[in-house]
Short mmCIF file of C-alpha atoms in Angstrom, two decimals:
data_model
loop_
_atom_site.label_atom_id
_atom_site.label_comp_id
_atom_site.label_asym_id
_atom_site.label_seq_id
_atom_site.Cartn_x
_atom_site.Cartn_y
_atom_site.Cartn_z
CA UNK A 1 -0.06 0.02 -0.03
CA UNK A 2 2.88 2.38 0.88
CA UNK A 3 4.34 1.60 -2.40
CA UNK A 4 1.24 2.59 -4.28
CA UNK A 5 1.00 5.81 -2.33
CA UNK A 6 4.64 6.51 -2.92
CA UNK A 7 4.12 5.80 -6.78
CA UNK A 8 1.07 8.08 -6.76
CA UNK A 9 2.87 10.81 -4.87
CA UNK A 10 5.81 10.49 -7.42
CA UNK A 11 3.40 10.73 -10.32
CA UNK A 12 1.75 13.88 -8.92
CA UNK A 13 5.14 15.45 -8.19
CA UNK A 14 6.24 14.66 -11.82
CA UNK A 15 3.12 16.08 -13.27
CA UNK A 16 3.44 19.21 -11.06
CA UNK A 17 6.99 19.70 -12.21
CA UNK A 18 5.96 19.18 -15.81
CA UNK A 19 3.12 21.71 -15.43
CA UNK A 20 5.43 24.19 -13.84
CA UNK A 21 7.70 24.06 -16.96
CA UNK A 22 4.82 24.01 -19.41
CA UNK A 23 3.91 27.40 -20.87
CA UNK A 24 2.16 29.22 -23.64
CA UNK A 25 4.42 30.72 -26.18
CA UNK A 26 3.41 33.00 -29.00
CA UNK A 27 5.03 32.14 -32.40
CA UNK A 28 5.03 34.71 -35.19
CA UNK A 29 5.40 33.33 -38.75
CA UNK A 30 4.26 33.97 -42.23
CA UNK A 31 3.42 30.36 -43.21
CA UNK A 32 -0.25 30.81 -44.27
CA UNK A 33 -0.48 29.11 -47.75
CA UNK A 34 -1.82 25.58 -47.87
CA UNK A 35 1.55 23.75 -47.92
CA UNK A 36 3.15 26.11 -45.51
CA UNK A 37 0.18 26.11 -43.04
CA UNK A 38 0.33 22.17 -42.98
CA UNK A 39 3.97 22.31 -42.20
CA UNK A 40 3.57 24.87 -39.48
CA UNK A 41 0.82 22.78 -37.83
CA UNK A 42 3.12 19.90 -37.66
CA UNK A 43 5.50 21.87 -35.47
CA UNK A 44 2.49 23.16 -33.30
CA UNK A 45 1.26 19.70 -32.64
CA UNK A 46 4.79 18.44 -31.75
CA UNK A 47 5.20 21.23 -29.32
CA UNK A 48 1.88 20.80 -27.66
CA UNK A 49 2.59 17.05 -27.27
CA UNK A 50 5.28 18.22 -24.85
CA UNK A 51 2.70 20.07 -22.73
CA UNK A 52 3.24 23.53 -23.98
CA UNK A 53 0.70 25.77 -25.80
CA UNK A 54 1.51 27.34 -29.23
CA UNK A 55 -0.30 30.67 -29.61
CA UNK A 56 -0.39 31.08 -33.41
CA UNK A 57 0.58 34.53 -34.65
CA UNK A 58 0.49 34.14 -38.59
CA UNK A 59 0.93 37.14 -40.65
CA UNK A 60 0.10 36.55 -44.34
CA UNK A 61 2.70 37.67 -46.98
CA UNK A 62 4.98 35.20 -48.64
CA UNK A 63 8.18 37.23 -48.37
CA UNK A 64 7.74 37.98 -44.68
CA UNK A 65 7.75 41.77 -45.08
CA UNK A 66 4.32 42.17 -43.39
CA UNK A 67 5.41 39.93 -40.49
CA UNK A 68 8.48 42.02 -39.90
CA UNK A 69 6.52 45.16 -39.92
CA UNK A 70 4.35 43.70 -37.18
CA UNK A 71 7.22 42.41 -35.21
CA UNK A 72 8.85 45.82 -35.15
CA UNK A 73 5.65 47.34 -33.75
CA UNK A 74 5.35 44.64 -31.14
CA UNK A 75 8.99 44.96 -30.14
CA UNK A 76 8.95 48.71 -29.95
CA UNK A 77 5.98 48.70 -27.68
CA UNK A 78 7.84 46.18 -25.33
CA UNK A 79 5.65 43.19 -26.09
CA UNK A 80 7.55 40.98 -28.60
CA UNK A 81 6.35 37.41 -29.24
CA UNK A 82 8.52 34.73 -27.59
CA UNK A 83 9.49 33.16 -30.97
CA UNK A 84 9.56 34.85 -34.36
CA UNK A 85 10.48 33.60 -37.90
CA UNK A 86 13.48 35.76 -38.85
CA UNK A 87 16.13 35.05 -41.58
CA UNK A 88 19.72 35.79 -42.39
CA UNK A 89 21.44 39.10 -41.22
CA UNK A 90 18.15 40.23 -39.68
CA UNK A 91 18.79 37.78 -36.95
CA UNK A 92 22.09 39.61 -36.03
CA UNK A 93 20.31 43.04 -36.25
CA UNK A 94 17.77 41.91 -33.64
CA UNK A 95 20.42 40.45 -31.54
CA UNK A 96 22.57 43.59 -31.63
CA UNK A 97 19.48 45.47 -30.33
CA UNK A 98 19.47 43.21 -27.37
CA UNK A 99 16.10 41.57 -28.10
CA UNK A 100 17.29 37.90 -28.51
CA UNK A 101 17.89 35.18 -25.72
CA UNK A 102 20.50 32.62 -25.75
CA UNK A 103 19.82 28.86 -26.53
CA UNK A 104 23.45 27.52 -26.28
CA UNK A 105 22.23 25.09 -23.57
CA UNK A 106 20.17 22.89 -25.99
CA UNK A 107 22.55 23.54 -28.88
CA UNK A 108 25.55 22.08 -26.83
CA UNK A 109 23.48 19.24 -25.40
CA UNK A 110 22.49 18.14 -28.95
CA UNK A 111 25.82 19.11 -30.62
CA UNK A 112 24.27 21.18 -33.24
CA UNK A 113 27.76 22.20 -34.64
CA UNK A 114 28.29 18.60 -35.72
CA UNK A 115 25.46 18.48 -38.24
CA UNK A 116 24.88 22.13 -39.29
CA UNK A 117 27.31 23.68 -41.76
CA UNK A 118 29.47 26.46 -40.24
CA UNK A 119 27.91 28.92 -42.91
CA UNK A 120 24.35 28.10 -42.07
CA UNK A 121 25.03 28.01 -38.24
CA UNK A 122 26.55 31.44 -38.37
CA UNK A 123 23.30 32.98 -39.47
CA UNK A 124 21.67 31.78 -36.17
CA UNK A 125 24.35 32.96 -33.83
CA UNK A 126 24.75 36.42 -32.14
CA UNK A 127 28.35 37.12 -30.76
CA UNK A 128 29.02 33.28 -31.20
CA UNK A 129 25.93 32.28 -29.23
CA UNK A 130 22.95 30.54 -30.68
CA UNK A 131 19.90 32.86 -30.56
CA UNK A 132 17.87 31.15 -33.35
CA UNK A 133 17.28 27.70 -34.72
CA UNK A 134 17.35 26.95 -38.41
CA UNK A 135 14.55 24.92 -39.88
CA UNK A 136 15.33 24.06 -43.54
CA UNK A 137 17.15 24.94 -46.72
CA UNK A 138 15.16 26.29 -49.58
CA UNK A 139 16.51 26.53 -53.14
CA UNK A 140 15.36 29.72 -54.77
CA UNK A 141 16.35 29.16 -58.46
CA UNK A 142 13.67 26.64 -59.44
CA UNK A 143 11.70 26.53 -62.55
CA UNK A 144 8.32 24.70 -62.03
CA UNK A 145 6.42 23.34 -65.02
CA UNK A 146 3.27 21.65 -65.99
CA UNK A 147 4.24 18.85 -68.39
CA UNK A 148 0.74 18.65 -69.89
CA UNK A 149 0.81 22.30 -70.96
CA UNK A 150 4.33 21.96 -72.47
CA UNK A 151 3.17 18.87 -74.32
CA UNK A 152 0.15 20.65 -75.72
CA UNK A 153 2.52 23.55 -76.87
CA UNK A 154 4.74 20.95 -78.60
CA UNK A 155 7.58 21.47 -76.11
CA UNK A 156 9.56 18.33 -75.03
CA UNK A 157 11.62 19.60 -72.14
CA UNK A 158 11.91 22.73 -69.95
CA UNK A 159 14.15 25.42 -71.36
CA UNK A 160 17.87 25.48 -70.36
CA UNK A 161 18.66 28.93 -71.67
CA UNK A 162 16.89 32.16 -71.83
CA UNK A 163 16.87 32.02 -75.65
CA UNK A 164 15.10 28.68 -75.39
CA UNK A 165 12.74 29.98 -72.72
CA UNK A 166 11.49 32.81 -75.00
CA UNK A 167 11.15 30.57 -78.00
CA UNK A 168 9.09 28.13 -75.90
CA UNK A 169 7.02 31.06 -74.46
CA UNK A 170 5.91 31.99 -78.03
CA UNK A 171 4.68 28.47 -78.61
CA UNK A 172 2.93 28.32 -75.22
CA UNK A 173 1.20 31.61 -75.91
CA UNK A 174 0.11 30.32 -79.46
CA UNK A 175 -1.27 27.19 -77.88
CA UNK A 176 -3.48 29.33 -75.60
CA UNK A 177 -1.68 29.27 -72.27
CA UNK A 178 0.35 31.80 -70.12
CA UNK A 179 4.06 31.03 -70.49
CA UNK A 180 5.09 32.16 -66.98
CA UNK A 181 2.93 32.54 -63.91
CA UNK A 182 3.98 35.32 -61.54
CA UNK A 183 2.74 37.68 -58.78
CA UNK A 184 3.41 41.27 -59.10
CA UNK A 185 4.89 41.91 -55.59
CA UNK A 186 8.33 43.50 -54.93
CA UNK A 187 9.73 40.28 -53.42
CA UNK A 188 8.47 38.07 -56.18
CA UNK A 189 9.92 40.50 -58.84
CA UNK A 190 13.27 40.49 -57.01
CA UNK A 191 13.15 36.71 -56.80
CA UNK A 192 12.80 36.31 -60.63
CA UNK A 193 15.46 38.99 -61.23
CA UNK A 194 18.15 37.56 -58.84
CA UNK A 195 17.55 34.16 -60.59
CA UNK A 196 18.05 35.63 -63.93
CA UNK A 197 21.07 37.53 -62.84
CA UNK A 198 22.87 34.51 -61.27
CA UNK A 199 22.34 32.60 -64.42
CA UNK A 200 23.85 35.28 -66.69
CA UNK A 201 26.56 36.45 -64.29
CA UNK A 202 27.54 33.33 -62.22
CA UNK A 203 28.46 32.99 -58.56
CA UNK A 204 31.41 35.35 -58.46
CA UNK A 205 29.44 38.13 -60.15
CA UNK A 206 26.34 37.52 -57.97
CA UNK A 207 28.44 37.85 -54.72
CA UNK A 208 30.12 41.07 -56.04
CA UNK A 209 26.79 42.64 -56.83
CA UNK A 210 24.41 41.27 -54.11
CA UNK A 211 26.67 40.43 -51.21
CA UNK A 212 29.60 42.78 -51.55
CA UNK A 213 27.44 45.52 -53.12
CA UNK A 214 30.24 46.48 -55.47
CA UNK A 215 29.42 49.60 -57.44
CA UNK A 216 31.15 48.47 -60.57
CA UNK A 217 29.29 45.24 -60.58
CA UNK A 218 25.93 47.05 -60.02
CA UNK A 219 26.46 49.15 -62.96
CA UNK A 220 28.22 46.70 -65.24
CA UNK A 221 27.34 45.20 -68.71
CA UNK A 222 26.48 41.92 -67.01
CA UNK A 223 23.95 43.80 -64.72
CA UNK A 224 22.47 45.57 -67.76
CA UNK A 225 22.04 42.39 -69.70
CA UNK A 226 20.39 40.71 -66.74
CA UNK A 227 18.02 43.77 -66.41
CA UNK A 228 17.12 43.56 -70.00
CA UNK A 229 16.34 39.73 -69.93
CA UNK A 230 14.34 40.30 -66.72
CA UNK A 231 12.17 43.12 -68.35
CA UNK A 232 11.57 40.89 -71.44
CA UNK A 233 10.16 38.40 -69.18
CA UNK A 234 7.16 40.74 -68.58
CA UNK A 235 5.88 39.83 -71.98
CA UNK A 236 5.51 36.17 -71.17
CA UNK A 237 3.19 36.87 -68.20
CA UNK A 238 -0.61 37.78 -68.08
CA UNK A 239 -1.97 41.24 -67.60
CA UNK A 240 -3.34 40.46 -64.05
CA UNK A 241 -0.03 39.97 -62.05
CA UNK A 242 -0.40 43.07 -59.80
CA UNK A 243 -0.65 42.05 -56.15
CA UNK A 244 -1.06 38.46 -56.89
CA UNK A 245 0.16 36.11 -54.00
CA UNK A 246 2.95 33.55 -55.07
CA UNK A 247 0.79 30.43 -54.20
CA UNK A 248 -2.07 31.86 -56.45
CA UNK A 249 0.57 31.84 -59.29
CA UNK A 250 1.57 28.40 -58.47
CA UNK A 251 -2.11 27.22 -58.68
CA UNK A 252 -2.13 28.61 -62.21
CA UNK A 253 0.60 25.99 -63.10
CA UNK A 254 -1.18 23.28 -61.04
CA UNK A 255 -4.49 23.99 -62.87
CA UNK A 256 -2.95 24.17 -66.34
CA UNK A 257 -3.58 27.90 -66.89
CA UNK A 258 0.13 28.54 -67.05
CA UNK A 259 3.10 26.47 -68.17
CA UNK A 260 5.79 27.57 -65.77
CA UNK A 261 6.73 29.46 -62.57
CA UNK A 262 10.04 30.68 -61.24
CA UNK A 263 9.94 30.31 -57.37
CA UNK A 264 11.58 28.78 -54.43
CA UNK A 265 10.87 25.25 -53.50
CA UNK A 266 8.15 26.10 -50.99
CA UNK A 267 6.13 25.99 -54.27
CA UNK A 268 6.53 22.33 -54.13
CA UNK A 269 4.57 22.30 -50.89
CA UNK A 270 1.48 23.56 -53.05
CA UNK A 271 1.99 20.74 -55.55
CA UNK A 272 2.23 18.24 -52.72
CA UNK A 273 -0.80 19.55 -50.99
CA UNK A 274 -2.74 19.15 -54.29
CA UNK A 275 -1.75 15.49 -54.25
CA UNK A 276 0.56 15.67 -57.30
CA UNK A 277 3.67 13.69 -57.94
CA UNK A 278 7.04 15.24 -58.68
CA UNK A 279 8.47 14.17 -62.03
CA UNK A 280 5.11 13.04 -63.24
CA UNK A 281 2.33 15.72 -62.65
CA UNK A 282 4.79 18.53 -62.34
CA UNK A 283 8.46 19.11 -63.31
CA UNK A 284 11.15 20.80 -61.28
CA UNK A 285 14.39 21.88 -62.97
CA UNK A 286 16.91 24.59 -62.30
CA UNK A 287 15.85 27.93 -63.90
CA UNK A 288 17.57 28.68 -67.22
CA UNK A 289 21.37 28.85 -66.95
CA UNK A 290 21.40 28.17 -63.27
CA UNK A 291 22.01 24.44 -63.27
CA UNK A 292 25.32 24.82 -61.20
CA UNK A 293 23.83 27.46 -58.90
CA UNK A 294 22.03 27.27 -55.66
CA UNK A 295 20.52 30.39 -54.23
CA UNK A 296 19.53 29.54 -50.65
CA UNK A 297 17.00 30.78 -48.14
CA UNK A 298 17.10 29.28 -44.54
CA UNK A 299 14.10 29.63 -42.47
CA UNK A 300 14.91 30.25 -38.73
CA UNK A 301 12.99 30.91 -35.57
CA UNK A 302 14.61 33.42 -33.25
CA UNK A 303 14.09 33.13 -29.46
CA UNK A 304 13.25 36.59 -27.81
CA UNK A 305 14.60 37.31 -24.45
CA UNK A 306 12.13 36.50 -21.71
CA UNK A 307 12.24 36.04 -17.93
CA UNK A 308 9.64 33.34 -17.49
CA UNK A 309 11.37 30.01 -16.86
CA UNK A 310 8.45 28.09 -18.28
CA UNK A 311 8.61 30.00 -21.65
CA UNK A 312 12.31 29.60 -21.78
CA UNK A 313 11.88 25.93 -21.39
CA UNK A 314 9.31 25.99 -24.28
CA UNK A 315 11.75 27.90 -26.42
CA UNK A 316 14.43 25.13 -25.71
CA UNK A 317 11.86 22.33 -26.39
CA UNK A 318 10.74 24.01 -29.63
CA UNK A 319 14.40 24.37 -30.75
CA UNK A 320 15.03 20.67 -29.86
CA UNK A 321 11.91 19.53 -31.80
CA UNK A 322 12.93 21.60 -34.87
CA UNK A 323 16.22 19.92 -35.31
CA UNK A 324 15.23 16.34 -34.45
CA UNK A 325 15.67 13.95 -37.32
CA UNK A 326 12.13 12.96 -37.25
CA UNK A 327 10.72 16.40 -37.52
CA UNK A 328 13.34 17.46 -40.13
CA UNK A 329 12.06 14.65 -42.31
CA UNK A 330 8.19 15.23 -41.82
CA UNK A 331 8.41 18.93 -41.87
CA UNK A 332 10.60 19.41 -45.15
CA UNK A 333 8.53 16.87 -46.93
CA UNK A 334 5.54 19.12 -46.41
CA UNK A 335 7.24 22.44 -46.76
CA UNK A 336 9.07 21.51 -50.05
CA UNK A 337 12.51 22.25 -48.70
CA UNK A 338 15.34 19.97 -47.65
CA UNK A 339 16.65 19.27 -44.13
CA UNK A 340 19.10 21.78 -42.61
CA UNK A 341 20.64 18.83 -40.89
CA UNK A 342 22.85 17.28 -43.44
CA UNK A 343 22.86 13.83 -41.73
CA UNK A 344 19.26 13.29 -42.43
CA UNK A 345 18.89 10.67 -45.35
CA UNK A 346 16.55 11.65 -48.06
CA UNK A 347 15.59 8.10 -49.20
CA UNK A 348 11.89 8.81 -48.58
CA UNK A 349 11.97 12.26 -50.17
CA UNK A 350 10.73 12.96 -53.68
CA UNK A 351 12.70 13.50 -56.90
CA UNK A 352 12.84 17.33 -56.35
CA UNK A 353 14.22 17.10 -52.91
CA UNK A 354 16.93 14.73 -53.87
CA UNK A 355 17.86 16.98 -56.86
CA UNK A 356 18.10 19.88 -54.40
CA UNK A 357 20.48 18.18 -51.99
CA UNK A 358 22.58 17.09 -55.02
CA UNK A 359 22.62 20.66 -56.34
CA UNK A 360 23.41 21.91 -52.83
CA UNK A 361 26.32 19.66 -52.43
CA UNK A 362 27.71 20.45 -55.91
CA UNK A 363 27.25 24.22 -55.47
CA UNK A 364 28.99 24.05 -52.08
CA UNK A 365 32.07 22.37 -53.66
CA UNK A 366 32.11 24.83 -56.59
CA UNK A 367 31.34 28.51 -56.37
CA UNK A 368 27.59 28.35 -57.03
CA UNK A 369 26.26 28.48 -53.42
CA UNK A 370 24.92 32.07 -52.94
CA UNK A 371 22.57 33.68 -50.28
CA UNK A 372 19.31 34.98 -51.74
CA UNK A 373 18.97 38.69 -51.53
CA UNK A 374 15.27 38.50 -52.29
CA UNK A 375 14.74 36.32 -49.28
CA UNK A 376 16.76 38.15 -46.65
CA UNK A 377 19.96 36.05 -46.64
CA UNK A 378 22.38 38.41 -48.28
CA UNK A 379 22.16 42.00 -47.05
CA UNK A 380 20.50 44.26 -44.42
CA UNK A 381 16.69 44.84 -44.58
CA UNK A 382 17.42 48.52 -45.68
CA UNK A 383 19.64 47.48 -48.60
CA UNK A 384 17.14 44.79 -49.64
CA UNK A 385 14.21 47.35 -49.50
CA UNK A 386 16.19 49.69 -51.71
CA UNK A 387 16.84 46.96 -54.29
CA UNK A 388 13.20 45.83 -54.26
CA UNK A 389 12.12 49.43 -55.14
CA UNK A 390 14.39 49.84 -57.97
CA UNK A 391 13.83 46.38 -59.38
CA UNK A 392 9.97 46.57 -59.21
CA UNK A 393 9.84 50.00 -60.53
CA UNK A 394 11.99 49.06 -63.52
CA UNK A 395 9.80 46.01 -64.10
CA UNK A 396 6.60 47.88 -64.16
CA UNK A 397 7.80 51.05 -66.22
CA UNK A 398 8.01 50.41 -69.93
CA UNK A 399 9.98 53.60 -70.39
CA UNK A 400 12.83 52.91 -67.91
CA UNK A 401 15.98 51.64 -69.66
CA UNK A 402 18.15 48.92 -68.18
CA UNK A 403 21.09 51.40 -68.06
CA UNK A 404 19.04 53.80 -66.09
CA UNK A 405 17.92 51.09 -63.74
CA UNK A 406 21.48 49.89 -63.11
CA UNK A 407 22.49 53.47 -62.17
CA UNK A 408 19.50 53.73 -59.89
CA UNK A 409 20.32 50.43 -58.40
CA UNK A 410 23.92 51.55 -57.43
CA UNK A 411 22.70 54.79 -56.06
CA UNK A 412 19.93 53.20 -53.99
CA UNK A 413 22.26 50.61 -52.60
CA UNK A 414 24.81 53.30 -51.62
CA UNK A 415 22.14 55.40 -49.87
CA UNK A 416 20.84 52.42 -47.90
CA UNK A 417 24.21 50.93 -46.94
#
């Protein structure tokens, strides 16, 4: 009898201790499309299985601009969420302002440095200490295609060069389809432009222009050629692109209204959510001239500084869940990305994911691995905003020349740096 009472008392004590550390944490993110929301819900369920409560703070907007505006407002008022989706150099900016906490404890316990590349780990550290946890690796320079539409237009394979692309676009238009699905938002315009530029200029040029912000590169003949090619793409789109969300553009490819889309591999999450099979119902290939390039975007969750021990424990538990092999597998399958843990096997992943990992490894060994400016991995938010303004204004102004745009780009970057 005493043993039963002792066991019962022990169970109550364990439950009390568990409840003491259980907490509600607010999580800000911008994963609101079908595939993204499914992926986010997986993380929520995993966290709540540990006894914590996930208070969802979703802010629509594929590039995260709206979410960052809301986050700034909350932080300035002294009420930031416990966790927020933040990327690239912006993590360091928040850390330098003193907003972020320290999650070295869980990072050391689980030896994160053994399975994260130094380059990707560095984004998530502030003064050498982990303040954020990376979730995945997205490849930006993908061309998604509907094989049925291509076949109806008499096209055997996706284009490998821009000359091939424009020739195919003419056939697609004549067959009654939209060649390129696109959403007219600044971040989407910048996404397409950087993909064009990296193909035409290569890795070294991309880094000079969009990482080092070299004035000569920004006004060079290579930049002007990239701008001209980018502007020409406008003729391959429909007239209703203004304000269109990226996932709506993806649905145009899925539904057979459009042939292709240039977008990061979160687009694959939409194809997956629609029940389609990679390599059969849709095609994924490197965008023209970028076969040896890998423009990356790494989603991360930054942990904001909080005093509550329960919430601190919830942050640690969330970080641990995110980098568990099981979650890295299930989440990235839903999200369309590949695991940030390089020791997670991709045997059960689809054709596109396997191609992405192969491209990541090859680009890492060569000079083709570059951080995406359009997706917050290359420069500060102020420089990124300046580039967005020039690129989207150029794209939507038929009268602006590529030469003028290049000069404005260099001036805008100089002013924002």
